[in-house]
Coordinates of C-alpha atoms in Angstrom, one line a residue:
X1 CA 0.0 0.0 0.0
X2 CA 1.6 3.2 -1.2
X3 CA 1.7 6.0 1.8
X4 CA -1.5 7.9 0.5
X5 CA -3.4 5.6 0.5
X6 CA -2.5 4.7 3.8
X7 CA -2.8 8.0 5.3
X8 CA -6.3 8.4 3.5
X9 CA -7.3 4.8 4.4
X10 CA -6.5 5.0 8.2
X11 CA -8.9 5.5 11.1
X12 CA -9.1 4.5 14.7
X13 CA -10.5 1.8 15.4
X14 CA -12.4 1.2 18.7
X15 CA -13.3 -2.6 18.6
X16 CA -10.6 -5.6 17.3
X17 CA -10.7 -9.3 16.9
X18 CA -9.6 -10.8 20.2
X19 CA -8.4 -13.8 19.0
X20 CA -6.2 -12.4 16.2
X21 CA -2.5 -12.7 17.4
X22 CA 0.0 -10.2 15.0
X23 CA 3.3 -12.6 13.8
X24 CA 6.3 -11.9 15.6
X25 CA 7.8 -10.5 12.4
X26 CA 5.1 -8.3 12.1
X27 CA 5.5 -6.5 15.5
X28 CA 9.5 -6.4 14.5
X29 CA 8.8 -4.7 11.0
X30 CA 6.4 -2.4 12.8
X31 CA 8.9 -1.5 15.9
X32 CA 11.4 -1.3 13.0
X33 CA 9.6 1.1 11.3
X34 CA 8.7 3.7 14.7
X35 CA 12.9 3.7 15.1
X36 CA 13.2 5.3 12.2
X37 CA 10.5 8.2 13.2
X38 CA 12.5 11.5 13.3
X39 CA 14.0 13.3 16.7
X40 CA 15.1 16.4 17.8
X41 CA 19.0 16.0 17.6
X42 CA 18.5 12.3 16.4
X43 CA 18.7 11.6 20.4
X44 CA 15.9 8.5 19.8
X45 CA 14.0 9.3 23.4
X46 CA 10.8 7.2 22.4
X47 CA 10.6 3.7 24.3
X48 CA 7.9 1.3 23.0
X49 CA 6.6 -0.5 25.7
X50 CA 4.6 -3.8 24.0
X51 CA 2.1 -4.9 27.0
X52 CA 1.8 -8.6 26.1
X53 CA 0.7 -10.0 29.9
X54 CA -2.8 -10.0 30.0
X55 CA -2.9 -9.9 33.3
X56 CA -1.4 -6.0 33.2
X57 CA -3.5 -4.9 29.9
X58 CA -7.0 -5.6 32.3
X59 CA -5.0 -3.7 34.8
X60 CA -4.1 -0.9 32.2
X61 CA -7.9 -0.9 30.7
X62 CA -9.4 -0.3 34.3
X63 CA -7.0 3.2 33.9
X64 CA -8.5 3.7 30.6
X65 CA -11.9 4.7 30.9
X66 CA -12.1 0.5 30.2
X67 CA -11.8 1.2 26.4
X68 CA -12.1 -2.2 24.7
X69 CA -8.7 -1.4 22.3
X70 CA -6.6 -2.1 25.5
X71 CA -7.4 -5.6 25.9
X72 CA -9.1 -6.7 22.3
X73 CA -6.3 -5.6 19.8
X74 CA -3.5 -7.8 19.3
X75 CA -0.6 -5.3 19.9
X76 CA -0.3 -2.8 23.3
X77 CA 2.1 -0.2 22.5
X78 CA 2.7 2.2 25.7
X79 CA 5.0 4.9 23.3
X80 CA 6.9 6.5 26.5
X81 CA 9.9 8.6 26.4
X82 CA 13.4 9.4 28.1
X83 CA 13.2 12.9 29.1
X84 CA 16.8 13.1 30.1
X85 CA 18.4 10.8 26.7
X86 CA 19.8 14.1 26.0
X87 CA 22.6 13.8 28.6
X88 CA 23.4 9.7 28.5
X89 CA 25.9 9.2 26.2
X90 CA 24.9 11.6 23.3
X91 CA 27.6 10.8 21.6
X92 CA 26.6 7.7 20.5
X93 CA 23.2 9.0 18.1
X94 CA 26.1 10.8 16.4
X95 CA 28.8 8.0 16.2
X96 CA 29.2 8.1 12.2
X97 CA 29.5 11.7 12.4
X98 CA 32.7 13.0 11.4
X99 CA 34.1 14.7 14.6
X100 CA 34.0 18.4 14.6
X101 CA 30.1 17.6 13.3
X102 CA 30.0 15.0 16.2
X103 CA 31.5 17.8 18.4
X104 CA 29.1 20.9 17.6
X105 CA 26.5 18.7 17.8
X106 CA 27.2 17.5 21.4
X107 CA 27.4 21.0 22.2
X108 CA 24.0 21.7 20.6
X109 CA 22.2 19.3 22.4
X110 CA 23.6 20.5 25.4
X111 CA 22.7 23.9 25.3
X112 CA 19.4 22.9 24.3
X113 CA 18.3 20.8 26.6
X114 CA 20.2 21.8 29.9
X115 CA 17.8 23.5 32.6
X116 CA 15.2 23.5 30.4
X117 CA 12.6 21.1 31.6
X118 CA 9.9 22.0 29.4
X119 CA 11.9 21.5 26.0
X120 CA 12.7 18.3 27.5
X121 CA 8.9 17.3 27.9
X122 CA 7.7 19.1 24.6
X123 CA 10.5 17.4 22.8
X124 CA 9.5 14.3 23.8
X125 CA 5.6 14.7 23.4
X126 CA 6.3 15.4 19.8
X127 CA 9.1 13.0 19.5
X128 CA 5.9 10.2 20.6
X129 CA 3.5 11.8 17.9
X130 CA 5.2 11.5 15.5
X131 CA 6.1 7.9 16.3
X132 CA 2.3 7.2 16.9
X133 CA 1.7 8.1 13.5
X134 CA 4.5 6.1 11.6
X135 CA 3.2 3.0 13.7
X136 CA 0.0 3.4 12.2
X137 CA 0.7 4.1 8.9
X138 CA 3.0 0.8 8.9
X139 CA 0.3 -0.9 10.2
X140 CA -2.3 0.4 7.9
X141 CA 0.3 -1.0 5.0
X142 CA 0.7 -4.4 6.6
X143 CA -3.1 -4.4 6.5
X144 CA -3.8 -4.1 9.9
X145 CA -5.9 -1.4 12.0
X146 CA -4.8 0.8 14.9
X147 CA -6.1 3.1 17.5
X148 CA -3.5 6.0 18.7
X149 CA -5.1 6.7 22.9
X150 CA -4.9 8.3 25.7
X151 CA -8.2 8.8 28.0
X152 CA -5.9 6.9 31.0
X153 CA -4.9 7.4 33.9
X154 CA -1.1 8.0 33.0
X155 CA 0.0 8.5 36.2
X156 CA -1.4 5.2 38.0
X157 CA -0.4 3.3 34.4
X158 CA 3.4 4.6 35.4
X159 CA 3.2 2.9 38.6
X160 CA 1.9 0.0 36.6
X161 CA 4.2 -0.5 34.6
X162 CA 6.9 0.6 36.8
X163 CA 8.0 3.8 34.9
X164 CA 11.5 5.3 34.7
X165 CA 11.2 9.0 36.9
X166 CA 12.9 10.5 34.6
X167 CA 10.4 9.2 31.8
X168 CA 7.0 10.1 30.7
X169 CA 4.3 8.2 28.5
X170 CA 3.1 9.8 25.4
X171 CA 0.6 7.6 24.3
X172 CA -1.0 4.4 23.6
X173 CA -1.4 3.3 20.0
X174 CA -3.7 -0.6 20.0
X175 CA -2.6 -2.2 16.9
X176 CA -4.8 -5.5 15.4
X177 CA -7.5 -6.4 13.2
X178 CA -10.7 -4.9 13.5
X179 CA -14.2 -6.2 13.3
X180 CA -16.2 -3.3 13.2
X181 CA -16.3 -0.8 10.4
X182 CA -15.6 2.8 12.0
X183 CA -17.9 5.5 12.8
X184 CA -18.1 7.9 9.6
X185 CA -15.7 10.7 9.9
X186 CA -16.5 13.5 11.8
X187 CA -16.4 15.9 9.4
X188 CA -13.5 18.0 8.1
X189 CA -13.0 21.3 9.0
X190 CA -13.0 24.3 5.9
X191 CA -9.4 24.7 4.6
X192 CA -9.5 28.3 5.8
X193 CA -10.1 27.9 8.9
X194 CA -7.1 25.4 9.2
X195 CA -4.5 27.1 6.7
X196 CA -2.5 29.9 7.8
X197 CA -0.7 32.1 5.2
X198 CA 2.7 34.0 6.8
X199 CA 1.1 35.6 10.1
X200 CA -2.0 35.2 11.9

């Protein structure tokens, strides 16, 4: 499936085949796929956290407002990130670099990220968006469906699933097949409204 269809042909999905089990080398082509999602600084922060145990995803659905997706869909992916993968070991997202690129790039990331706790979190928030949205395009091409969520309890989930303090979850995205057609679209809204030329 070529990548417009894809993006025209996706939709969340709210109700998927239980029984359906994704093949291992799917979930690898799909995680493949999310690595190569783009980063501030190429510093990689996402972590995608696959909830397999059943046992934890009824645990995790009680936190989510008990949306079906959680438990029904073959693939649980908690998209988290490293708020502080800036300062542990940057040097290696930039170990083909030539050195003095590897260098001012060190420095960069440096002076971006140091004391500023908010660039850190909105770095990372978009840094999980944007891997949300390459999962489900891949999956939409391997001819699956997908759900990108939230509508949790994020904090409780963290203690769940025993997250890092110096992480933070993005989102979830429910990856499987669905059984339910999807709810028309919502309705666009006008161009105009949405399209900015130059200033505001």
């Amino acid at each position: 499936m070529d990548v417009i269809t894809a993006i025209k042909s996706r939709r969340a999905i709210k109700h998927f085949d239980p029984d359906y089990q994704l093949p291992q080398h799917d979930i690898d082509t799909l995680v493949s796929l999310a690595q190569l999602s783009p980063t501030a600084f190429n510093i990689q922060h996402w972590r995608f956290l696959l909830v397999q145990d059943r046992t934890l995803r009824e645990a995790i659905r009680a936190l989510s407002w008990m949306q079906p997706q959680i438990t029904d869909a073959s693939l649980l992916i908690v998209i988290c990130a490293d708020l502080k993968a800036w300062q542990k070991q940057p040097e290696r997202y930039w170990r083909n670099a030539p050195p003095e690129i590897r260098e001012g790039l060190l420095a960069a990331i440096d002076s971006y990220y140091r004391d500023c706790e908010t660039v850190q979190r909105d770095e990372a928030m978009r840094s999980c968006g944007i891997a949300a949205q390459t999962l489900m395009l891949a999956a939409q091409a391997l001819g699956y469906d997908s759900c990108p969520m939230d509508l949790a309890d994020f904090a409780e989930v963290g203690r769940l699933i025993r997250l890092p303090e110096d992480h933070v979850i993005g989102l979830f995205v429910a990856i499987g097949k669905g059984i339910r057609e999807p709810w028309p679209r919502g309705g666009a809204l006008d161009r105009d409204e949405v399209v900015i030329r130059n200033r505001f």
